[in-house]
mmCIF file of C-alpha atoms in Angstrom:
data_model
loop_
_atom_site.group_PDB
_atom_site.id
_atom_site.type_symbol
_atom_site.label_atom_id
_atom_site.label_comp_id
_atom_site.label_asym_id
_atom_site.label_seq_id
_atom_site.Cartn_x
_atom_site.Cartn_y
_atom_site.Cartn_z
ATOM 1 C CA MET A 71 14.844 -8.699 -35.584
ATOM 2 C CA GLN A 72 13.508 -5.264 -34.030
ATOM 3 C CA SER A 73 15.090 -1.873 -34.935
ATOM 4 C CA LEU A 74 16.376 1.040 -33.187
ATOM 5 C CA SER A 75 14.896 3.878 -34.562
ATOM 6 C CA MET A 76 14.900 8.151 -32.869
ATOM 7 C CA LYS A 77 11.080 8.080 -32.216
ATOM 8 C CA PRO A 78 10.707 9.455 -28.563
ATOM 9 C CA ALA A 79 9.196 6.849 -25.975
ATOM 10 C CA CYS A 80 7.206 9.162 -24.488
ATOM 11 C CA ALA A 81 6.580 12.786 -23.998
ATOM 12 C CA GLN A 82 8.768 14.379 -20.932
ATOM 13 C CA THR A 83 7.160 16.565 -18.230
ATOM 14 C CA GLN A 84 8.579 18.267 -14.717
ATOM 15 C CA ARG A 85 8.303 16.011 -11.668
ATOM 16 C CA ARG A 86 10.996 15.995 -8.913
ATOM 17 C CA GLY A 87 14.259 14.124 -9.397
ATOM 18 C CA VAL A 88 15.183 11.750 -6.801
ATOM 19 C CA GLY A 89 18.228 10.879 -5.259
ATOM 20 C CA ALA A 90 20.042 8.018 -2.804
ATOM 21 C CA VAL A 91 23.160 7.931 -0.499
ATOM 22 C CA GLY A 92 23.926 4.785 0.524
ATOM 23 C CA ARG A 93 20.532 2.158 0.913
ATOM 24 C CA ARG A 94 18.825 5.502 2.733
ATOM 25 C CA VAL A 95 16.722 6.908 0.214
ATOM 26 C CA VAL A 96 16.838 10.779 -0.055
ATOM 27 C CA VAL A 97 14.040 12.826 -2.260
ATOM 28 C CA ILE A 98 15.625 16.186 -3.565
ATOM 29 C CA ARG A 99 14.353 18.652 -5.566
ATOM 30 C CA ALA A 100 16.587 19.611 -9.012
ATOM 31 C CA GLN A 101 16.399 20.941 -12.377
ATOM 32 C CA ALA A 102 15.931 18.522 -14.955
ATOM 33 C CA ALA A 103 19.152 18.752 -17.430
ATOM 34 C CA PRO A 104 19.046 20.123 -20.852
ATOM 35 C CA SER A 105 17.334 17.177 -22.503
ATOM 36 C CA ALA A 106 18.454 17.874 -25.893
ATOM 37 C CA PRO A 107 21.004 15.782 -26.006
ATOM 38 C CA SER A 108 18.960 12.752 -24.609
ATOM 39 C CA SER A 109 16.718 12.847 -27.922
ATOM 40 C CA SER A 110 19.922 11.202 -29.682
ATOM 41 C CA VAL A 111 19.247 7.715 -27.718
ATOM 42 C CA GLU A 112 17.924 5.377 -30.405
ATOM 43 C CA SER A 113 14.600 4.000 -29.069
ATOM 44 C CA ILE A 114 13.520 0.068 -29.605
ATOM 45 C CA SER A 115 10.812 -0.697 -31.678
ATOM 46 C CA GLY A 116 8.939 -4.043 -31.122
ATOM 47 C CA VAL A 117 6.865 -3.464 -27.842
ATOM 48 C CA ARG A 118 2.918 -3.360 -28.615
ATOM 49 C CA GLN A 119 1.504 -0.044 -28.232
ATOM 50 C CA GLU A 120 -0.949 -0.655 -25.793
ATOM 51 C CA VAL A 121 2.246 -1.283 -23.702
ATOM 52 C CA VAL A 122 3.710 2.085 -24.611
ATOM 53 C CA ASP A 123 0.335 3.880 -23.613
ATOM 54 C CA ALA A 124 0.510 2.467 -20.629
ATOM 55 C CA ILE A 125 3.894 2.795 -19.865
ATOM 56 C CA ALA A 126 3.240 6.861 -20.392
ATOM 57 C CA LYS A 127 -0.032 6.589 -18.401
ATOM 58 C CA ALA A 128 1.975 4.880 -15.251
ATOM 59 C CA ARG A 129 4.814 7.067 -14.729
ATOM 60 C CA HIS A 130 3.432 8.813 -11.922
ATOM 61 C CA ASN A 131 1.957 5.514 -10.600
ATOM 62 C CA CYS A 132 5.595 3.672 -10.203
ATOM 63 C CA LEU A 133 6.226 1.188 -7.044
ATOM 64 C CA THR A 134 8.596 2.901 -5.274
ATOM 65 C CA ALA A 135 8.282 2.093 -1.991
ATOM 66 C CA THR A 136 6.338 -0.947 -0.032
ATOM 67 C CA ASN A 137 4.535 -0.750 3.293
ATOM 68 C CA LEU A 138 2.965 -4.411 3.831
ATOM 69 C CA PRO A 139 1.324 -5.793 6.941
ATOM 70 C CA LEU A 140 4.212 -8.183 7.563
ATOM 71 C CA PRO A 141 7.285 -7.967 9.755
ATOM 72 C CA ASN A 142 11.109 -7.721 9.639
ATOM 73 C CA ARG A 143 11.276 -5.153 6.567
ATOM 74 C CA ARG A 144 14.349 -4.424 4.627
ATOM 75 C CA GLN A 145 15.147 -1.995 1.979
ATOM 76 C CA GLY A 146 17.664 -2.594 -0.271
ATOM 77 C CA LYS A 147 18.474 -0.718 -3.983
ATOM 78 C CA VAL A 148 15.600 -1.961 -5.721
ATOM 79 C CA ARG A 149 14.199 -5.036 -3.407
ATOM 80 C CA ASP A 150 12.202 -4.439 -0.147
ATOM 81 C CA THR A 151 12.770 -7.851 1.860
ATOM 82 C CA TYR A 152 10.191 -9.229 4.482
ATOM 83 C CA ASP A 153 11.859 -12.325 6.771
ATOM 84 C CA LEU A 154 8.958 -14.333 7.774
ATOM 85 C CA GLY A 155 11.430 -17.301 9.500
ATOM 86 C CA ASP A 156 11.963 -20.083 7.237
ATOM 87 C CA THR A 157 10.623 -18.040 4.147
ATOM 88 C CA VAL A 158 11.465 -14.324 2.584
ATOM 89 C CA VAL A 159 8.812 -11.865 0.892
ATOM 90 C CA ILE A 160 10.698 -10.570 -1.780
ATOM 91 C CA VAL A 161 9.241 -7.338 -3.372
ATOM 92 C CA THR A 162 10.553 -5.906 -6.222
ATOM 93 C CA THR A 163 10.272 -2.073 -6.875
ATOM 94 C CA ASP A 164 10.511 0.473 -10.151
ATOM 95 C CA ARG A 165 13.343 1.947 -8.308
ATOM 96 C CA GLN A 166 16.232 2.537 -10.614
ATOM 97 C CA SER A 167 19.348 2.233 -9.288
ATOM 98 C CA ALA A 168 23.346 2.852 -10.310
ATOM 99 C CA PHE A 169 26.221 4.187 -8.813
ATOM 100 C CA ASP A 170 24.934 3.177 -5.459
ATOM 101 C CA ARG A 171 22.220 5.656 -6.240
ATOM 102 C CA LEU A 172 18.572 5.878 -6.963
ATOM 103 C CA LEU A 173 18.228 7.448 -10.447
ATOM 104 C CA ALA A 174 14.248 7.529 -11.576
ATOM 105 C CA SER A 175 11.629 5.318 -10.784
ATOM 106 C CA VAL A 176 10.930 2.970 -14.501
ATOM 107 C CA PRO A 177 7.089 1.728 -14.906
ATOM 108 C CA PHE A 178 6.819 -2.046 -14.392
ATOM 109 C CA LYS A 179 10.651 -2.519 -14.155
ATOM 110 C CA GLY A 180 9.967 -4.401 -11.067
ATOM 111 C CA GLN A 181 7.355 -6.755 -12.549
ATOM 112 C CA VAL A 182 9.450 -7.184 -15.347
ATOM 113 C CA LEU A 183 12.557 -8.087 -13.212
ATOM 114 C CA ASN A 184 10.586 -10.409 -10.880
ATOM 115 C CA GLN A 185 8.824 -12.053 -13.681
ATOM 116 C CA THR A 186 12.179 -12.514 -16.021
ATOM 117 C CA ALA A 187 13.805 -14.230 -13.004
ATOM 118 C CA ALA A 188 11.142 -15.949 -12.140
ATOM 119 C CA TRP A 189 11.776 -17.564 -15.990
ATOM 120 C CA TRP A 190 15.133 -18.079 -15.825
ATOM 121 C CA LEU A 191 15.332 -19.730 -12.260
ATOM 122 C CA GLY A 192 13.243 -22.368 -14.145
ATOM 123 C CA ALA A 193 14.960 -22.824 -17.033
ATOM 124 C CA THR A 194 18.444 -22.755 -14.823
ATOM 125 C CA ALA A 195 17.781 -25.455 -12.588
ATOM 126 C CA HIS A 196 19.247 -28.521 -14.281
ATOM 127 C CA ILE A 197 22.304 -26.087 -13.266
ATOM 128 C CA ALA A 198 21.807 -24.859 -9.454
ATOM 129 C CA PRO A 199 18.331 -25.248 -7.518
ATOM 130 C CA SER A 200 17.042 -21.859 -6.742
ATOM 131 C CA ALA A 201 15.616 -20.964 -3.486
ATOM 132 C CA LEU A 202 12.247 -19.587 -5.076
ATOM 133 C CA LEU A 203 9.286 -21.019 -4.108
ATOM 134 C CA SER A 204 6.303 -18.685 -5.580
ATOM 135 C CA CYS A 205 5.267 -15.569 -7.316
ATOM 136 C CA PRO A 206 1.545 -14.553 -5.530
ATOM 137 C CA ASP A 207 2.307 -11.388 -7.501
ATOM 138 C CA PRO A 208 3.435 -9.426 -10.404
ATOM 139 C CA ASN A 209 6.103 -7.572 -8.538
ATOM 140 C CA VAL A 210 6.394 -10.530 -5.612
ATOM 141 C CA ALA A 211 8.596 -13.960 -5.338
ATOM 142 C CA VAL A 212 8.549 -15.863 -1.821
ATOM 143 C CA MET A 213 12.112 -17.529 -1.435
ATOM 144 C CA LYS A 214 13.507 -20.259 1.203
ATOM 145 C CA LYS A 215 15.457 -18.631 3.707
ATOM 146 C CA CYS A 216 19.537 -18.897 2.895
ATOM 147 C CA ALA A 217 22.289 -17.996 4.418
ATOM 148 C CA VAL A 218 23.655 -15.207 1.718
ATOM 149 C CA PHE A 219 27.568 -15.504 0.789
ATOM 150 C CA PRO A 220 28.412 -11.938 1.140
ATOM 151 C CA VAL A 221 29.862 -11.792 -2.677
ATOM 152 C CA GLU A 222 28.188 -11.546 -5.911
ATOM 153 C CA PHE A 223 29.296 -13.186 -8.602
ATOM 154 C CA VAL A 224 29.895 -11.048 -11.907
ATOM 155 C CA CYS A 225 30.516 -12.915 -14.864
ATOM 156 C CA ARG A 226 32.057 -11.030 -18.143
ATOM 157 C CA GLY A 227 32.338 -12.141 -21.745
ATOM 158 C CA PHE A 228 33.198 -8.743 -23.132
ATOM 159 C CA MET A 229 35.384 -5.767 -22.109
ATOM 160 C CA THR A 230 33.420 -2.623 -21.157
ATOM 161 C CA GLY A 231 31.003 -0.685 -18.820
ATOM 162 C CA SER A 232 31.070 2.462 -17.625
ATOM 163 C CA THR A 233 31.105 1.807 -13.556
ATOM 164 C CA ASP A 234 33.819 2.366 -11.063
ATOM 165 C CA THR A 235 33.740 -1.719 -10.632
ATOM 166 C CA SER A 236 33.632 -2.001 -14.490
ATOM 167 C CA LEU A 237 36.160 -4.188 -16.528
ATOM 168 C CA TRP A 238 36.669 -1.522 -19.059
ATOM 169 C CA THR A 239 37.098 1.401 -16.363
ATOM 170 C CA HIS A 240 40.336 -0.826 -14.846
ATOM 171 C CA TYR A 241 41.659 -1.761 -18.023
ATOM 172 C CA LYS A 242 42.090 1.936 -19.560
ATOM 173 C CA ALA A 243 43.520 3.016 -16.289
ATOM 174 C CA GLY A 244 46.281 0.824 -16.546
ATOM 175 C CA SER A 245 45.350 -2.330 -14.746
ATOM 176 C CA ARG A 246 45.673 -5.800 -16.639
ATOM 177 C CA ASN A 247 45.045 -7.845 -13.697
ATOM 178 C CA TYR A 248 41.560 -7.432 -12.295
ATOM 179 C CA CYS A 249 40.138 -10.007 -9.837
ATOM 180 C CA GLY A 250 42.626 -12.533 -10.216
ATOM 181 C CA ASN A 251 42.012 -12.468 -14.115
ATOM 182 C CA ALA A 252 45.065 -11.623 -16.325
ATOM 183 C CA PHE A 253 44.109 -9.477 -20.129
ATOM 184 C CA PRO A 254 46.396 -8.792 -22.469
ATOM 185 C CA ASP A 255 47.647 -5.485 -23.434
ATOM 186 C CA GLY A 256 46.014 -3.696 -26.567
ATOM 187 C CA MET A 257 42.302 -4.548 -25.957
ATOM 188 C CA ARG A 258 39.411 -1.904 -27.022
ATOM 189 C CA LYS A 259 36.389 -1.176 -25.496
ATOM 190 C CA ASN A 260 33.696 -3.763 -26.129
ATOM 191 C CA ASP A 261 36.216 -6.433 -27.165
ATOM 192 C CA ARG A 262 34.908 -9.445 -26.554
ATOM 193 C CA LEU A 263 37.376 -11.715 -24.198
ATOM 194 C CA ALA A 264 39.006 -14.737 -24.898
ATOM 195 C CA LYS A 265 36.955 -16.883 -22.212
ATOM 196 C CA ASN A 266 34.432 -15.340 -19.960
ATOM 197 C CA VAL A 267 35.770 -14.727 -16.378
ATOM 198 C CA ILE A 268 34.235 -14.138 -12.723
ATOM 199 C CA THR A 269 35.049 -10.579 -11.196
ATOM 200 C CA PRO A 270 33.739 -10.720 -8.029
ATOM 201 C CA THR A 271 32.866 -8.002 -5.583
ATOM 202 C CA THR A 272 32.059 -8.055 -2.123
ATOM 203 C CA LYS A 273 28.402 -7.033 -0.878
ATOM 204 C CA ALA A 274 28.835 -3.763 1.320
ATOM 205 C CA GLU A 275 25.827 -1.819 2.340
ATOM 206 C CA ASP A 276 26.829 1.661 0.514
ATOM 207 C CA HIS A 277 29.687 0.834 -2.326
ATOM 208 C CA ASP A 278 30.183 -2.850 -3.765
ATOM 209 C CA VAL A 279 34.505 -3.578 -3.684
ATOM 210 C CA PRO A 280 36.691 -5.444 -6.511
ATOM 211 C CA ILE A 281 37.704 -8.722 -4.991
ATOM 212 C CA SER A 282 39.883 -11.852 -6.086
ATOM 213 C CA PRO A 283 38.729 -15.445 -5.445
ATOM 214 C CA ALA A 284 42.415 -15.631 -3.195
ATOM 215 C CA ASP A 285 41.094 -13.036 -1.283
ATOM 216 C CA ILE A 286 37.453 -14.092 -0.479
ATOM 217 C CA VAL A 287 38.770 -17.418 0.744
ATOM 218 C CA ALA A 288 42.003 -15.769 2.730
ATOM 219 C CA GLN A 289 39.031 -13.345 4.310
ATOM 220 C CA GLY A 290 36.950 -16.237 5.528
ATOM 221 C CA LEU A 291 33.884 -14.845 3.251
ATOM 222 C CA MET A 292 33.565 -18.322 1.365
ATOM 223 C CA THR A 293 35.747 -21.951 1.897
ATOM 224 C CA GLN A 294 37.517 -22.836 -1.445
ATOM 225 C CA ALA A 295 35.301 -26.018 -1.733
ATOM 226 C CA GLU A 296 32.595 -23.117 -1.729
ATOM 227 C CA TRP A 297 33.614 -20.799 -4.151
ATOM 228 C CA ASP A 298 35.115 -23.657 -6.237
ATOM 229 C CA THR A 299 31.260 -25.084 -6.285
ATOM 230 C CA VAL A 300 30.014 -21.515 -6.671
ATOM 231 C CA SER A 301 31.833 -19.988 -9.276
ATOM 232 C CA SER A 302 31.639 -23.261 -11.456
ATOM 233 C CA ALA A 303 27.657 -22.814 -11.048
ATOM 234 C CA ALA A 304 28.075 -19.236 -12.446
ATOM 235 C CA LEU A 305 30.388 -19.883 -15.077
ATOM 236 C CA ARG A 306 27.536 -22.633 -16.273
ATOM 237 C CA ILE A 307 24.754 -20.714 -15.363
ATOM 238 C CA PHE A 308 26.150 -17.636 -17.580
ATOM 239 C CA GLU A 309 27.342 -19.786 -20.794
ATOM 240 C CA PHE A 310 23.804 -21.204 -20.449
ATOM 241 C CA GLY A 311 22.107 -17.976 -20.915
ATOM 242 C CA GLN A 312 24.339 -16.537 -23.700
ATOM 243 C CA VAL A 313 23.482 -19.681 -25.813
ATOM 244 C CA GLU A 314 19.667 -18.787 -25.230
ATOM 245 C CA ALA A 315 20.337 -15.218 -26.128
ATOM 246 C CA ALA A 316 22.181 -15.836 -29.050
ATOM 247 C CA LYS A 317 18.692 -17.937 -30.469
ATOM 248 C CA ARG A 318 17.096 -14.872 -29.748
ATOM 249 C CA GLY A 319 19.708 -12.963 -31.521
ATOM 250 C CA LEU A 320 21.116 -11.185 -28.272
ATOM 251 C CA LEU A 321 24.471 -11.287 -26.691
ATOM 252 C CA LEU A 322 24.578 -11.708 -22.904
ATOM 253 C CA VAL A 323 27.549 -9.360 -22.005
ATOM 254 C CA ASP A 324 27.502 -9.708 -18.935
ATOM 255 C CA THR A 325 25.807 -10.089 -15.369
ATOM 256 C CA LYS A 326 25.574 -10.975 -11.545
ATOM 257 C CA TYR A 327 24.181 -13.365 -9.672
ATOM 258 C CA GLU A 328 24.049 -13.986 -5.534
ATOM 259 C CA PHE A 329 24.218 -17.649 -3.814
ATOM 260 C CA GLY A 330 23.601 -18.886 -0.593
ATOM 261 C CA LYS A 331 23.003 -21.897 1.460
ATOM 262 C CA ASP A 332 19.735 -22.903 3.467
ATOM 263 C CA ALA A 333 19.462 -24.714 6.954
ATOM 264 C CA ASP A 334 20.528 -27.982 5.343
ATOM 265 C CA GLY A 335 23.851 -26.397 3.435
ATOM 266 C CA VAL A 336 22.597 -27.081 0.251
ATOM 267 C CA ILE A 337 23.951 -24.314 -1.786
ATOM 268 C CA HIS A 338 20.750 -22.139 -3.898
ATOM 269 C CA ILE A 339 21.103 -19.541 -6.504
ATOM 270 C CA ILE A 340 18.896 -16.607 -4.603
ATOM 271 C CA ASP A 341 18.817 -13.575 -6.585
ATOM 272 C CA GLU A 342 17.841 -12.442 -10.111
ATOM 273 C CA VAL A 343 19.057 -14.079 -13.121
ATOM 274 C CA HIS A 344 19.715 -12.990 -16.768
ATOM 275 C CA THR A 345 17.177 -10.027 -16.030
ATOM 276 C CA PRO A 346 17.522 -5.833 -18.064
ATOM 277 C CA ASP A 347 18.772 -4.771 -14.347
ATOM 278 C CA SER A 348 21.221 -7.115 -13.528
ATOM 279 C CA SER A 349 22.614 -8.149 -17.307
ATOM 280 C CA ARG A 350 23.960 -6.162 -19.957
ATOM 281 C CA TYR A 351 22.376 -6.994 -23.201
ATOM 282 C CA TRP A 352 23.099 -6.199 -26.952
ATOM 283 C CA LEU A 353 21.850 -6.780 -30.427
ATOM 284 C CA ALA A 354 23.824 -9.442 -32.159
ATOM 285 C CA ASP A 355 23.449 -8.538 -35.655
ATOM 286 C CA THR A 356 24.648 -5.265 -35.337
ATOM 287 C CA TYR A 357 27.409 -5.831 -33.164
ATOM 288 C CA GLU A 358 30.521 -6.747 -35.270
ATOM 289 C CA ALA A 359 30.022 -4.037 -37.982
ATOM 290 C CA ARG A 360 29.409 -1.196 -35.224
ATOM 291 C CA HIS A 361 32.479 -2.342 -32.931
ATOM 292 C CA ALA A 362 34.542 -2.164 -36.030
ATOM 293 C CA ALA A 363 33.424 0.878 -36.614
ATOM 294 C CA GLY A 364 34.321 2.305 -33.498
ATOM 295 C CA GLN A 365 30.894 2.730 -32.054
ATOM 296 C CA GLU A 366 28.736 1.473 -29.223
ATOM 297 C CA PRO A 367 26.961 -1.239 -29.775
ATOM 298 C CA GLN A 368 23.107 -1.545 -29.763
ATOM 299 C CA ASN A 369 22.193 -2.195 -26.472
ATOM 300 C CA ILE A 370 18.577 -2.987 -24.275
ATOM 301 C CA ASP A 371 19.751 -1.884 -20.962
ATOM 302 C CA LYS A 372 19.960 0.870 -18.895
ATOM 303 C CA GLU A 373 23.815 1.313 -19.762
ATOM 304 C CA PHE A 374 22.227 4.745 -22.038
ATOM 305 C CA LEU A 375 21.063 5.615 -18.705
ATOM 306 C CA ARG A 376 24.176 5.608 -16.431
ATOM 307 C CA LEU A 377 25.893 6.887 -19.580
ATOM 308 C CA TRP A 378 23.848 10.244 -19.267
ATOM 309 C CA PHE A 379 24.015 10.825 -15.805
ATOM 310 C CA ARG A 380 28.348 9.801 -16.783
ATOM 311 C CA GLU A 381 27.859 13.013 -18.907
ATOM 312 C CA ARG A 382 26.479 15.445 -16.666
ATOM 313 C CA CYS A 383 27.640 14.619 -13.042
ATOM 314 C CA ASP A 384 30.054 12.738 -10.664
ATOM 315 C CA PRO A 385 26.951 10.272 -9.638
ATOM 316 C CA TYR A 386 29.699 8.887 -7.044
ATOM 317 C CA ALA A 387 30.117 12.118 -5.573
ATOM 318 C CA ASP A 388 27.614 15.204 -5.831
ATOM 319 C CA ALA A 389 24.793 15.254 -3.543
ATOM 320 C CA VAL A 390 22.065 16.395 -6.214
ATOM 321 C CA LEU A 391 21.896 14.670 -9.432
ATOM 322 C CA PRO A 392 20.281 15.916 -12.424
ATOM 323 C CA GLU A 393 17.057 14.782 -13.380
ATOM 324 C CA ALA A 394 16.582 11.398 -15.742
ATOM 325 C CA PRO A 395 14.376 12.658 -18.578
ATOM 326 C CA ALA A 396 10.726 11.183 -18.540
ATOM 327 C CA GLU A 397 12.327 10.308 -22.576
ATOM 328 C CA LEU A 398 14.856 7.959 -21.144
ATOM 329 C CA VAL A 399 12.815 6.790 -18.323
ATOM 330 C CA CYS A 400 10.095 5.575 -21.128
ATOM 331 C CA GLU A 401 12.783 4.131 -23.082
ATOM 332 C CA LEU A 402 14.182 2.199 -20.436
ATOM 333 C CA SER A 403 10.962 0.760 -19.195
ATOM 334 C CA LYS A 404 10.226 -0.390 -23.338
ATOM 335 C CA ARG A 405 13.340 -1.892 -23.453
ATOM 336 C CA TYR A 406 12.378 -4.279 -19.764
ATOM 337 C CA VAL A 407 9.423 -4.776 -21.714
ATOM 338 C CA TYR A 408 11.226 -6.085 -24.318
ATOM 339 C CA LEU A 409 13.787 -8.046 -23.271
ATOM 340 C CA TYR A 410 11.108 -9.879 -21.083
ATOM 341 C CA GLU A 411 9.168 -10.681 -24.095
ATOM 342 C CA LYS A 412 12.210 -11.447 -26.129
ATOM 343 C CA ILE A 413 13.561 -14.019 -23.417
ATOM 344 C CA THR A 414 10.513 -15.506 -22.478
ATOM 345 C CA GLY A 415 8.171 -15.899 -25.540
ATOM 346 C CA GLN A 416 5.357 -14.343 -23.464
ATOM 347 C CA PRO A 417 3.385 -11.313 -24.059
ATOM 348 C CA PHE A 418 3.755 -8.447 -20.870
ATOM 349 C CA ALA A 419 0.498 -8.414 -19.119
ATOM 350 C CA VAL A 420 -0.275 -4.752 -18.452
ATOM 351 C CA PRO A 421 -1.806 -4.508 -14.763
ATOM 352 C CA ASP A 422 -4.800 -2.858 -13.663
ATOM 353 C CA LEU A 423 -3.887 0.492 -13.891
ATOM 354 C CA ALA A 424 -6.346 1.955 -11.680
ATOM 355 C CA VAL A 425 -5.238 -0.488 -8.754
ATOM 356 C CA PRO A 426 -2.299 0.929 -6.925
ATOM 357 C CA VAL A 427 0.305 -1.282 -6.659
ATOM 358 C CA ASN A 428 0.883 -2.028 -3.148
ATOM 359 C CA GLU A 429 -2.728 -2.101 -2.630
ATOM 360 C CA ARG A 430 -3.037 -5.250 -5.458
ATOM 361 C CA ILE A 431 0.001 -6.606 -3.901
ATOM 362 C CA ILE A 432 -1.530 -6.751 -0.396
ATOM 363 C CA ALA A 433 -4.837 -8.590 -2.229
ATOM 364 C CA ASN A 434 -2.672 -11.490 -3.928
ATOM 365 C CA LEU A 435 -0.756 -12.169 -0.731
ATOM 366 C CA LYS A 436 -4.147 -12.741 1.594
ATOM 367 C CA LYS A 437 -5.155 -14.674 -1.141
ATOM 368 C CA ALA A 438 -1.728 -16.654 -0.713
ATOM 369 C CA GLY A 439 -2.591 -16.629 2.958
ATOM 370 C CA ILE A 440 1.016 -15.179 3.668
ATOM 371 C CA CYS A 441 -0.599 -11.940 5.258
ATOM 372 C CA LYS A 442 -3.882 -11.086 6.746
#
């Protein structure tokens, strides 16, 4: 098992801060918050030095926006989608989103998410079919077009989280029934749940809203049959992911899925699966001891960045957010790469940094006959 050390991920340099209002990205100038507290973030080892060096070089060449010669572009928090009729081209960018805001741009994040999702979609095809058709570029997925259920299926195995929709946030505020799930008194943050649960949210444009299965059906967001089919598939995929993660010394803590129906009415999983962005991972071998000592689990996800913002501002309400330190941005990139290699067993392929990512994507889409 790798270790977490106090070694900085990369040197910090001054740059512009970025923020967002809903889905619309707004670039702002802000002073970097004091960097001293960030030095306490444990740095993951086990990533090849050539990748670490490439991360530092790529910080100012991230894919933050796309402008492909394709129609019907729609920008989401992380992904840009181009609707081609029967198919959609989804480009996963390097934008780092949390609290319904854009926090930073993380080198190679888009490539890691896209390729990790493709691996998991293939590995879980025996549970539910996916809409994935091909990946003509490291950052691009071509998907079968589906009518998306306006619900995110959040699966949880632990009492944790820091966002407004997290289980721990609601539990510590006194709630003992959340999204139709009952929880006993006396639980502590990061406790393992007695069983995995689903805490669904609606897919609002500006903020996800928790909702119960009964309300999903009552509001006509899904039929009871659709909910039964999808919720069962979501829990099976989550349990499969937990088993596979355990084989690799990891705990798959929680995750989210999206599903939709194709033109023939067949339900598909349509979005990322068990990526570092959609999921929380902890190191399995240190969890019990750290939890017993009241320490936070060693995590390999973006939670440390969310906590950094939580400690310095109100990320939901403040108009201007502090700038994420370069050290944390590089550390997050390392963790993304580490998880990709740990999960898939494949070495991360560093792209040619001399070629702008947008240019590379367009060239690969032309090769695939997707654009002219």
